[in-house]
Coordinates of C-alpha atoms in Angstrom, one line a residue:
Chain A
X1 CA 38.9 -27.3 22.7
X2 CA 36.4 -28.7 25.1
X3 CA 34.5 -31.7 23.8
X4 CA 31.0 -30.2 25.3
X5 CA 29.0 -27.3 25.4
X6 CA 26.0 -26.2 27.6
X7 CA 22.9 -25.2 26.1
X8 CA 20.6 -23.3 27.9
X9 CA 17.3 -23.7 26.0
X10 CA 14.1 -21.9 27.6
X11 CA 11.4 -24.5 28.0
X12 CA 7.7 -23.8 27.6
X13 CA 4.7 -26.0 28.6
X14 CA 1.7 -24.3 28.9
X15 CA 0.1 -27.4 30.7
X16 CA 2.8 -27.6 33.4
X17 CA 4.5 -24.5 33.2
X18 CA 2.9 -20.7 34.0
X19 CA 5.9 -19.4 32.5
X20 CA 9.0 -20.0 30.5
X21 CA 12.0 -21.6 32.6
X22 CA 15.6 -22.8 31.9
X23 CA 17.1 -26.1 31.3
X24 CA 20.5 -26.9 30.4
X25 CA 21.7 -29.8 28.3
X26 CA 25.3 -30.6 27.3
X27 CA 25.9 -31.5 23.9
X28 CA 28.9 -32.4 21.8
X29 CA 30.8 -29.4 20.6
X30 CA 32.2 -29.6 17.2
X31 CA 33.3 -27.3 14.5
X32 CA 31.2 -27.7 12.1
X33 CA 28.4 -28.1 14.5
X34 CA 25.3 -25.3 14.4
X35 CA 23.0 -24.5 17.4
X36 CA 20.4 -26.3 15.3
X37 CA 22.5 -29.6 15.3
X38 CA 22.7 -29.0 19.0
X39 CA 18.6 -29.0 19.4
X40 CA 18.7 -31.9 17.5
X41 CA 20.8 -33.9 19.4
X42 CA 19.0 -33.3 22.5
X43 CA 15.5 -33.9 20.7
X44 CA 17.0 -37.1 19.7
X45 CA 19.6 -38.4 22.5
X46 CA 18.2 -36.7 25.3
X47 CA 14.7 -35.4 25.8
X48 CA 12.4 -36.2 22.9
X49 CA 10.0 -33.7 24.5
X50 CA 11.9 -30.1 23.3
X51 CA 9.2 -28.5 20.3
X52 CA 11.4 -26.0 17.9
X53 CA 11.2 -25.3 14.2
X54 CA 13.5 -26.7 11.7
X55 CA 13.6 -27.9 8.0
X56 CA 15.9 -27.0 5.7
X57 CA 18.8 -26.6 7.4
X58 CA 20.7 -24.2 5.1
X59 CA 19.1 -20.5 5.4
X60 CA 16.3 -21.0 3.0
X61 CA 13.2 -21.9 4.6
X62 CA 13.5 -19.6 7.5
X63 CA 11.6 -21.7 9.8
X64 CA 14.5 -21.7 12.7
X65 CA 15.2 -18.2 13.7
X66 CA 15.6 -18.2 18.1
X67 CA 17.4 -16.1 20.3
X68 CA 21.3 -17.1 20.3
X69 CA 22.5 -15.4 23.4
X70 CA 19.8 -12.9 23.3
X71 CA 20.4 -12.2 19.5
X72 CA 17.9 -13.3 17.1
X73 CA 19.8 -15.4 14.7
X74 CA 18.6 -18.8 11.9
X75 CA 20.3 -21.6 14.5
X76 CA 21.4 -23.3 11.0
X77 CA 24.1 -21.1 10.5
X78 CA 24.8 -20.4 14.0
X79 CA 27.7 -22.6 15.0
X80 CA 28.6 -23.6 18.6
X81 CA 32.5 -22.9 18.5
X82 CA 31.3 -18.8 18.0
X83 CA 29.4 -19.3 20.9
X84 CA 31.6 -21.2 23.3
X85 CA 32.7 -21.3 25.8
X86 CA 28.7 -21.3 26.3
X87 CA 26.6 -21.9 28.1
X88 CA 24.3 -20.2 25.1
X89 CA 21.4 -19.4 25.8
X90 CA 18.8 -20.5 22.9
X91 CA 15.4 -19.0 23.6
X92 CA 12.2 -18.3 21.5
X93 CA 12.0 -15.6 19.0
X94 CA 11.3 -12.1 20.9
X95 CA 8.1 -10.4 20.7
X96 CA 5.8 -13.4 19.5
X97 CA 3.7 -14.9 21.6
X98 CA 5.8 -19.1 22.7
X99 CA 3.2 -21.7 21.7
X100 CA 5.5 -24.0 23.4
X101 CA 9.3 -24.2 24.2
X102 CA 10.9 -22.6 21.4
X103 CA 7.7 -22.8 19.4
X104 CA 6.4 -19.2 18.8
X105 CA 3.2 -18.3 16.9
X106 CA 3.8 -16.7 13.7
X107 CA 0.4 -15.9 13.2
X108 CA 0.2 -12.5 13.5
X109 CA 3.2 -12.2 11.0
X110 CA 1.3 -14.3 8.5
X111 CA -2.0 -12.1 8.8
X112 CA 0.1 -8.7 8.2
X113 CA 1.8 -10.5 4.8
X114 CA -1.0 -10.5 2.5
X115 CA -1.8 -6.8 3.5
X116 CA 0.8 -5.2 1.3
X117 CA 0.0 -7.6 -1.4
X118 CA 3.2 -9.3 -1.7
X119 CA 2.8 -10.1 -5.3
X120 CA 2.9 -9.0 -9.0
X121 CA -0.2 -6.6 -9.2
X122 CA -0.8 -5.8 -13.3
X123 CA -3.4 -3.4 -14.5
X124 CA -4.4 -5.5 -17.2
X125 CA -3.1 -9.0 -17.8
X126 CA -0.4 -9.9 -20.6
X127 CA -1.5 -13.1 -22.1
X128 CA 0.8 -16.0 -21.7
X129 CA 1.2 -16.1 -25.5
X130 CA 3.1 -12.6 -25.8
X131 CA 6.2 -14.0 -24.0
X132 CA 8.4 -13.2 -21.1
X133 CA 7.8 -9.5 -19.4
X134 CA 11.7 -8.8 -19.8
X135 CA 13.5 -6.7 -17.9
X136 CA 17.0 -4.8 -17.9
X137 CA 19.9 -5.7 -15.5
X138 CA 19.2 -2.2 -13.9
X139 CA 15.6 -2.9 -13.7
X140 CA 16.0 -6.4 -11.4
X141 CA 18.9 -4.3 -9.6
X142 CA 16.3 -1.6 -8.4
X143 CA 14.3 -4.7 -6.1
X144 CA 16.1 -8.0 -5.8
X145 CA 17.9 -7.3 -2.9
X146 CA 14.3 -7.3 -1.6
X147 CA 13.4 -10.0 -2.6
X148 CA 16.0 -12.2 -1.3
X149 CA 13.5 -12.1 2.0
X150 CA 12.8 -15.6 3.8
X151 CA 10.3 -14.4 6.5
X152 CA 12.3 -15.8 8.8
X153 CA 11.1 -12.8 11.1
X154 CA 14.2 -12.0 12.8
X155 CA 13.9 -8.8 11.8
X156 CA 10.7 -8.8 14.0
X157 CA 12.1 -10.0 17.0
X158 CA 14.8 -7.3 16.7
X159 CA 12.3 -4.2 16.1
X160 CA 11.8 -2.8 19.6
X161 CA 8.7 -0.7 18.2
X162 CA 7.4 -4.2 17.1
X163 CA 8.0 -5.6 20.7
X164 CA 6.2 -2.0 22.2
X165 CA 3.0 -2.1 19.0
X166 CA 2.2 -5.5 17.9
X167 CA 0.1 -3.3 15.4
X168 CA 3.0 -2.0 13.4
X169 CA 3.1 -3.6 10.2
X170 CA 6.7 -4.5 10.9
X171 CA 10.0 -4.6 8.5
X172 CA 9.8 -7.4 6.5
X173 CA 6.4 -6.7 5.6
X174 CA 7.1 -3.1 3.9
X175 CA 10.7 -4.7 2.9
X176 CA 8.8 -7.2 1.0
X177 CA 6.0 -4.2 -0.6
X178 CA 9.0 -2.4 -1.8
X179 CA 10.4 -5.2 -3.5
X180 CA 6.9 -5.3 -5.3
X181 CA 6.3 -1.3 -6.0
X182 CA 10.4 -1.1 -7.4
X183 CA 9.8 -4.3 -9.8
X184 CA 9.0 -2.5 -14.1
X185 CA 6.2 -5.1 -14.1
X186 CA 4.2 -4.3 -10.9
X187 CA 0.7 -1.3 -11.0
X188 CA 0.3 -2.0 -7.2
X189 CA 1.4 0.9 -5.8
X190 CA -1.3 2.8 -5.1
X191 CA -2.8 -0.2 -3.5
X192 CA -0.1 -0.8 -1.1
X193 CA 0.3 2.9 -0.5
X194 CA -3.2 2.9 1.3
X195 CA -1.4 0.2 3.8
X196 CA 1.6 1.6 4.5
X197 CA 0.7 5.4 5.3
X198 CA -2.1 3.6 8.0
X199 CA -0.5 5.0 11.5
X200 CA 0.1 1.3 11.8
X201 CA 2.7 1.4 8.6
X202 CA 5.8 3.4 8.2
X203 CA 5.5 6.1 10.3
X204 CA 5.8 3.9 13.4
X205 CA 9.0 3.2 12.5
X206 CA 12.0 5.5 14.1
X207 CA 14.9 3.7 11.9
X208 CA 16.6 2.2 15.5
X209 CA 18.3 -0.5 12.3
X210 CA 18.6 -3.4 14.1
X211 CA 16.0 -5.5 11.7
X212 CA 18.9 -4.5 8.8
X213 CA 21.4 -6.0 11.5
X214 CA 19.5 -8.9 12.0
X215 CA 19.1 -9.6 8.5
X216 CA 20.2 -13.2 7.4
X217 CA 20.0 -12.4 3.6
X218 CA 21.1 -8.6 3.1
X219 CA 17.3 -7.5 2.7
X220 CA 18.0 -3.8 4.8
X221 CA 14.7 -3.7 5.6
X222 CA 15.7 -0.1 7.9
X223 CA 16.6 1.6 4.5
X224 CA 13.4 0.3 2.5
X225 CA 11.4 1.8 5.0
X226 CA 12.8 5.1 4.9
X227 CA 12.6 5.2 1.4
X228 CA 8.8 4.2 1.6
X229 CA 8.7 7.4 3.6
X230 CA 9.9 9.5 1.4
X231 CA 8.0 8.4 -1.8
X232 CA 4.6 8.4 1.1
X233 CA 5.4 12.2 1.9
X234 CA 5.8 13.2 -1.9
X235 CA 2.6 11.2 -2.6
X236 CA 0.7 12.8 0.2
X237 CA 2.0 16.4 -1.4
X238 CA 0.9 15.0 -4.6
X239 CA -2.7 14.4 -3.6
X240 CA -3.3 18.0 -2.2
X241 CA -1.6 19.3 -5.2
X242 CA -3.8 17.9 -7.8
X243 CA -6.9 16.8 -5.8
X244 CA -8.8 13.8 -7.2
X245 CA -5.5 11.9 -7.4
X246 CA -3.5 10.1 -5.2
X247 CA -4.4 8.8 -1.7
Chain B
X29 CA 1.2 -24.7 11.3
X30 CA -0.3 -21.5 10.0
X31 CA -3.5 -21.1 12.7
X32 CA -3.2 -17.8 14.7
X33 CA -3.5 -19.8 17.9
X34 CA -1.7 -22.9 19.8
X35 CA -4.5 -24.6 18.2
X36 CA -5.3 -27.1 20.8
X37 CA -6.9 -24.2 23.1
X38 CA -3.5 -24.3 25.7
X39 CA -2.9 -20.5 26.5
X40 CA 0.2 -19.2 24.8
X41 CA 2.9 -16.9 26.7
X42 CA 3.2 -13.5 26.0
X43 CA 6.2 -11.7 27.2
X44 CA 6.1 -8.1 27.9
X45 CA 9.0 -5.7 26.7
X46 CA 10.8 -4.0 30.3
X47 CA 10.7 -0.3 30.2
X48 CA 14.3 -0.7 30.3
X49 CA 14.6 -2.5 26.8
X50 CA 17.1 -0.1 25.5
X51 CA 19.2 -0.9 28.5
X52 CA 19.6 -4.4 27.2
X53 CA 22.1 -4.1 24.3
X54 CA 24.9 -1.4 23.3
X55 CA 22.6 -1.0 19.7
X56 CA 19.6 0.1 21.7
X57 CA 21.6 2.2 24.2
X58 CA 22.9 3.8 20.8
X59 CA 19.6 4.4 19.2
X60 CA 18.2 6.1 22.3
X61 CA 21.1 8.5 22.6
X62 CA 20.7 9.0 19.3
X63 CA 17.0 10.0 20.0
X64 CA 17.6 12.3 23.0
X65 CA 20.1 14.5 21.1
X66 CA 17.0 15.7 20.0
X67 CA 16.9 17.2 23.6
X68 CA 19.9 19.0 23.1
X69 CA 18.7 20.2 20.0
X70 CA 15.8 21.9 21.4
X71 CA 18.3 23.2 23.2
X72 CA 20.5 24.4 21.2
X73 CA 17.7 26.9 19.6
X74 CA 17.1 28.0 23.3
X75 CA 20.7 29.4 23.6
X76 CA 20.8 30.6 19.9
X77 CA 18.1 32.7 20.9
X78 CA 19.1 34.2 24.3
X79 CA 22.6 35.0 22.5
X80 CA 20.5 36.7 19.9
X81 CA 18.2 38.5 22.2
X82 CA 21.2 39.8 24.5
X83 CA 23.2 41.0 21.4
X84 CA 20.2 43.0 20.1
X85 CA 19.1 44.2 23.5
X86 CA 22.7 46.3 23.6
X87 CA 26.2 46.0 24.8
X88 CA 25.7 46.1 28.8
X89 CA 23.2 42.9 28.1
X90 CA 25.7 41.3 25.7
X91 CA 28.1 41.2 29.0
X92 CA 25.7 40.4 31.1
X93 CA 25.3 37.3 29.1
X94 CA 28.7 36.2 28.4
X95 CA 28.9 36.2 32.4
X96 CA 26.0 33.4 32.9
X97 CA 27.4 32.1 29.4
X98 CA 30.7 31.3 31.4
X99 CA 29.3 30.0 34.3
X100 CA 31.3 26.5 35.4
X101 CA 27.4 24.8 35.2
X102 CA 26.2 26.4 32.0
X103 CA 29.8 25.7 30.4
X104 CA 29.4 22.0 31.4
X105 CA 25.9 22.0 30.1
X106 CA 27.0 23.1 26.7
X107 CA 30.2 21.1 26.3
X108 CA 27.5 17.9 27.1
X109 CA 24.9 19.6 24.9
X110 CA 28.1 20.0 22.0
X111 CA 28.8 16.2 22.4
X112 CA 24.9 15.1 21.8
X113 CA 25.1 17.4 18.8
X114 CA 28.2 15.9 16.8
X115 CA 26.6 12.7 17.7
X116 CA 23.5 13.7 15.8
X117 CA 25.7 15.2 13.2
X118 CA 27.5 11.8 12.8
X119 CA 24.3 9.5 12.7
X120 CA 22.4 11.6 10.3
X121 CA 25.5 11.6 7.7
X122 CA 25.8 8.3 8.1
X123 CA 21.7 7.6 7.6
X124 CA 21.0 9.4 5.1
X125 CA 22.3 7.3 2.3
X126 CA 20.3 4.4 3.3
X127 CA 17.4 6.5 3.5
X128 CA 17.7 7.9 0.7
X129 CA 19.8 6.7 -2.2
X130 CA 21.1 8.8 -4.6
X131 CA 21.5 8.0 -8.2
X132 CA 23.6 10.0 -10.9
X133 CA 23.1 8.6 -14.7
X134 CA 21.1 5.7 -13.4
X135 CA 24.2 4.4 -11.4
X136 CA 24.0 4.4 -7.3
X137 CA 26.4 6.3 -5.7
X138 CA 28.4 4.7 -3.5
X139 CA 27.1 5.7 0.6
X140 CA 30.7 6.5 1.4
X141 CA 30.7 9.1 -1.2
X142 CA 27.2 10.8 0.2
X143 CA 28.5 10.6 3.3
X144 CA 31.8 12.4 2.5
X145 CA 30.4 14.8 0.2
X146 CA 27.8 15.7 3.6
X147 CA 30.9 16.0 5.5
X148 CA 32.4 18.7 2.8
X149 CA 28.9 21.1 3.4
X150 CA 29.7 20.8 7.3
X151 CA 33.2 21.8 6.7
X152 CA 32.5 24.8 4.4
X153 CA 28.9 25.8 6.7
X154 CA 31.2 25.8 9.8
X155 CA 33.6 28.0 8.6
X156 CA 31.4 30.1 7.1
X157 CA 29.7 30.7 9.8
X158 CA 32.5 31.3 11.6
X159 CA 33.9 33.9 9.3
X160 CA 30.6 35.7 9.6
X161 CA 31.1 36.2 13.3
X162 CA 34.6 36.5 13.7
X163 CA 35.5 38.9 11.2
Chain C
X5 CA -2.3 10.9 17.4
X6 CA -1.9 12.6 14.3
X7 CA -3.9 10.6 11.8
X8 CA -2.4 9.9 8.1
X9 CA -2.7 13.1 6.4
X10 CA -0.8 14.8 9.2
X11 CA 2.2 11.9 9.6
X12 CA 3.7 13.4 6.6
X13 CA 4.4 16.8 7.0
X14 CA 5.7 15.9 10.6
X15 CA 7.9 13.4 9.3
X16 CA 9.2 15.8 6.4
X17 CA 9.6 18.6 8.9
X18 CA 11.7 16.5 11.0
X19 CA 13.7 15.7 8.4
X20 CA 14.4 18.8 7.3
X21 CA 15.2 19.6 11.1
X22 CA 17.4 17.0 11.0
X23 CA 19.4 18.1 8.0
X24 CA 20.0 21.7 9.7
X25 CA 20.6 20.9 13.3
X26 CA 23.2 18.3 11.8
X27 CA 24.9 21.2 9.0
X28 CA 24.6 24.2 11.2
X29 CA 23.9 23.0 15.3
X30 CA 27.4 22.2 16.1
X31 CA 29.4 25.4 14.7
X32 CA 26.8 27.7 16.3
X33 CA 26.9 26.1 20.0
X34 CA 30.2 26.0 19.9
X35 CA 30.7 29.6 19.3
X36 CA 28.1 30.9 21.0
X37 CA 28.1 28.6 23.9
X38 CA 31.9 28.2 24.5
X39 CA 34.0 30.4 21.8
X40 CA 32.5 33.6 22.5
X41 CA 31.5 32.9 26.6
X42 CA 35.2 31.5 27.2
X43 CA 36.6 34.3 25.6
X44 CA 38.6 32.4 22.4
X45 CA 37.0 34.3 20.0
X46 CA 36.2 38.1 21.0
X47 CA 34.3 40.3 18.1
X48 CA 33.2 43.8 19.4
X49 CA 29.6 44.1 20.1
X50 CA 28.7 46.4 17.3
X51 CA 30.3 43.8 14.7
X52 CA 28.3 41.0 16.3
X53 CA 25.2 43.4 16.1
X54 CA 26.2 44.0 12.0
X55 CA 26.8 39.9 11.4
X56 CA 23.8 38.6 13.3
X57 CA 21.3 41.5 11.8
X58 CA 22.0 41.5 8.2
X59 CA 18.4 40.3 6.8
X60 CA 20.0 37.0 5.0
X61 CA 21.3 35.8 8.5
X62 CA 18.5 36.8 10.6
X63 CA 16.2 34.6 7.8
X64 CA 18.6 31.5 7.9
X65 CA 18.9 31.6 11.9
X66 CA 14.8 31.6 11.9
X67 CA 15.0 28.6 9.4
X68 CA 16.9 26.5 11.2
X69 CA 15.6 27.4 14.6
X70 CA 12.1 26.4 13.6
X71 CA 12.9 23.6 11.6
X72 CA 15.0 22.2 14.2
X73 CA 12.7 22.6 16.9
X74 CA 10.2 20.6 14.8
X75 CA 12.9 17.8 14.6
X76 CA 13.1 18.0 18.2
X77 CA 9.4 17.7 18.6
X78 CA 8.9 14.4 16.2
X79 CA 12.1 12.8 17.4
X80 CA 11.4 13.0 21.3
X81 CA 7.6 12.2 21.1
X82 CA 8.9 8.8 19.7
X83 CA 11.4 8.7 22.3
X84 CA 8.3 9.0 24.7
X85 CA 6.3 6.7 22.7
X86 CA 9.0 3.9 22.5
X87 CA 11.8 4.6 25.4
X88 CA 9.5 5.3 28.2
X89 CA 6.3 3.2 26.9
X90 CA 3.8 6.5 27.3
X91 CA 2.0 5.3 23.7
X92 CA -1.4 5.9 25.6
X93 CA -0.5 9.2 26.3
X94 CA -0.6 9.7 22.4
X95 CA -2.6 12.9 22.6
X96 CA -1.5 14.8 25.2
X97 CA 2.3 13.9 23.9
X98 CA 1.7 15.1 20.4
X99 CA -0.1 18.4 21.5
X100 CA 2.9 19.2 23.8
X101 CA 5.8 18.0 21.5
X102 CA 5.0 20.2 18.4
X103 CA 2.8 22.8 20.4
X104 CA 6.2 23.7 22.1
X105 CA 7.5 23.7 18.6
X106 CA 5.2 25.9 17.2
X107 CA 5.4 28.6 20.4
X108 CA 9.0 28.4 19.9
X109 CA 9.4 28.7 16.1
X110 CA 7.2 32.1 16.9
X111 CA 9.2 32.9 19.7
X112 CA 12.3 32.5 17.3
X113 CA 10.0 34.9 14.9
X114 CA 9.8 37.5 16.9
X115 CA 13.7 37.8 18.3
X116 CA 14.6 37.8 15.2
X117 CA 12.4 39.9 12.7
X118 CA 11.1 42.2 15.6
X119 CA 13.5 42.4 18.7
X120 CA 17.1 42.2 16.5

């Protein structure tokens, strides 16, 4: 095994730079080395200048999803010897605007998230003092594959109708109102129905996969969303059936 | 950093998708196969329709059809337009059970299973049909 | 662009499309297209007549025609939308997508409850 690897990280800055360019680095390659540890050997031993996102470093926080040779992947669990015999190329996350090097801004992604109300919604409140809201094994089964979500967005940078409508509400976003509207406990529905059947929410979406192939944590955010259509079309049929409910 | 800007007023870079996105990777190149087989669907009801026509317009233009049916092109054109179809065929089976998962006694069904059991209704609507205008 | 009460039925059409072009499309090309043209198959012209005219098949064959041709129509104006980039064309897309459907679907009406 060779004892380096090249990176070819895209640098960004906006007060030099009118666009995004290459610059390769060599860094140590060893086994149990990920990308990340790469980036932070150059921040550290080589150019203190590179700006990326980083903290946890074990696929929890989400906060370091780039392009690994043009896939979007968390660079901490990513590691160089998959990639070699390199150069790989590490570049910011597709389809977000790059703040800087491989700094992109997640703002747009962080305005959508509240939209679908990403949260327990109740009717009418259950005092603390009546205990736990339990649930059956069956019950937790029907949403907690989504809700292992990190919003790590990689799913984002691998939705090509994302990349062509930065309007549409995107995969993680609808992933994460499913995992709401399938919980026993949750009323919010209706409220997140209104969001989702916007020309802006599901029916964008023409199932191309690849944010369920991007996936770090198993979410299938593809398959939620084709779900959501389903239960959107039978509410739609609902409303002109019985008029005064639904939509 | 949550701001929806760089926050310090320095113009952020936007990339623009090519028009030839789907050129980029084999998944892309997939999924837009995928979505032009709808093409060959269209055409598919184009041909069901002339065969119709020329069988209930009478014998001579029955014949008449099978000859431009047998044409080299129009043979090529189908075989090509046969191959989009299976494709279809293949990609909806294998869809549908992420799309929509079914459950029997509150227990998910295994997607191998739907897919199989979708396979079985092509099997027994292919030889029915082909009963019904052989024999 | 169709607006949210239209999405839908589009979307359910297209499925349904979907469904029958996968089930039925492949059988019927290959017969009629190659099977029957080619010669590998070769039912008399009176027994093809019977088959095809019987009221049950004549009813399926206009199901499936039309609900495939709406699959066509919702599938390639997202192809349009997405693999060419023509989003702004919105309108005139939709009109022409699933107009052609709806002049085919009666086309497929009238071959098959009027002409057969």
């Amino acid at each position: 095994m060779a004892d380096s690897i090249t990176l070819r990280v895209t640098r960004y800055q906006p007060e030099v730079d009118d666009e995004p360019r290459a610059q390769d680095f060599d860094v140590p390659l060893r086994e149990n080395w990920v990308v990340l540890d790469g980036l932070n050997y150059i921040k550290d031993r080589l150019d203190g200048t590179l700006s990326y996102r980083w903290s946890c470093r074990m696929g929890i926080c989400g906060s370091c999803g780039m392009m690994v040779d043009g896939e979007p992947a968390l660079t901490c669990a990513t590691f160089l010897v998959d990639h070699a015999p390199g150069p790989i190329r590490v570049e910011p996350l597709a389809n977000f605007p790059v703040v800087r090097d491989l700094v992109v801004d997640i703002g747009d992604f962080l305005e959508k998230l509240p939209r679908v109300s990403p949260w327990i919604v109740r009717d009418d409140d259950i005092p603390v003092d009546e205990g736990e809201s339990l649930q059956t094994p069956e019950e937790l089964a029907d949403y907690k594959q989504y809700s292992m979500c990190i919003n790590c967005m990689l799913c984002y940078s691998a939705c090509p109708v994302y990349g062509l409508d930065p309007d549409f509400i995107g995969p993680a976003a609808i992933a994460l109102a499913q995992r709401y509207n399938l919980d026993s406990r949750d009323d919010g529905a209706a409220k997140r129905l209104d969001v989702l059947i916007h020309p802006d929410g599901v029916w964008g979406c023409t199932f191309v996969g690849e944010c369920t192939t991007a996936c770090p944590k198993d979410v299938d955010p593809a398959g939620a969303i084709q779900r959501y259509k389903l239960t959107a079309a039978m509410e739609t049929i609902k409303s002109y059936v019985s008029p005064g409910g639904g939509p | 950093m949550t701001g929806t800007g760089t926050g310090t007023g320095q113009r952020a870079y936007r990339p623009r998708m090519s028009l030839w996105w789907w050129a980029r990777k084999r998944s892309y190149t997939l999924f837009i196969l995928r979505e032009l087989s709808s093409v060959f669907v269209a055409w598919f009801v184009l041909f069901t329709l002339l065969t119709v026509w020329s069988v209930a317009r009478g014998e001579e233009r029955y014949e008449q059809f099978l000859d431009f049916a047998s044409n080299p092109l129009v043979v090529a054109l189908n075989v090509l337009a046969l191959a989009f179809l299976l494709f279809h065929t293949v990609t909806w089976f294998n869809l549908t059970p992420k799309a929509m998962p079914v459950k029997v006694r509150g227990r998910r069904v295994p997607s191998t299973v739907v897919i199989a059991a979708q396979w079985l209704g092509f099997v027994v609507v292919s030889a029915f049909v082909v009963w019904l205008v052989v024999s | 662009m169709p607006n949210r009460e239209v999405e839908p039925f589009a979307w359910m059409a297209f499925s349904a499309g979907g469904v029958a072009a996968a089930m039925f499309a492949p059988i019927l090309l290959f017969l009629f297209g190659l099977a029957l043209p080619l010669g590998w198959v070769s039912p008399d012209h009176a027994g093809l007549l019977d088959a095809l005219g019987h009221p049950l098949t004549r009813l399926a064959l206009l199901g499936v025609c039309a609900a495939a041709l709406f699959h066509f129509a919702h599938r390639f104006r997202y192809t349009l939308y997405d693999g060419l980039q023509l989003a702004r064309f919105g309108t005139v897309i939709t009109a022409g997508c699933y107009g052609l459907a709806v002049l085919g679907s009666a086309a497929a009406a009238y071959i098959l409850l009027l002409v057969l």
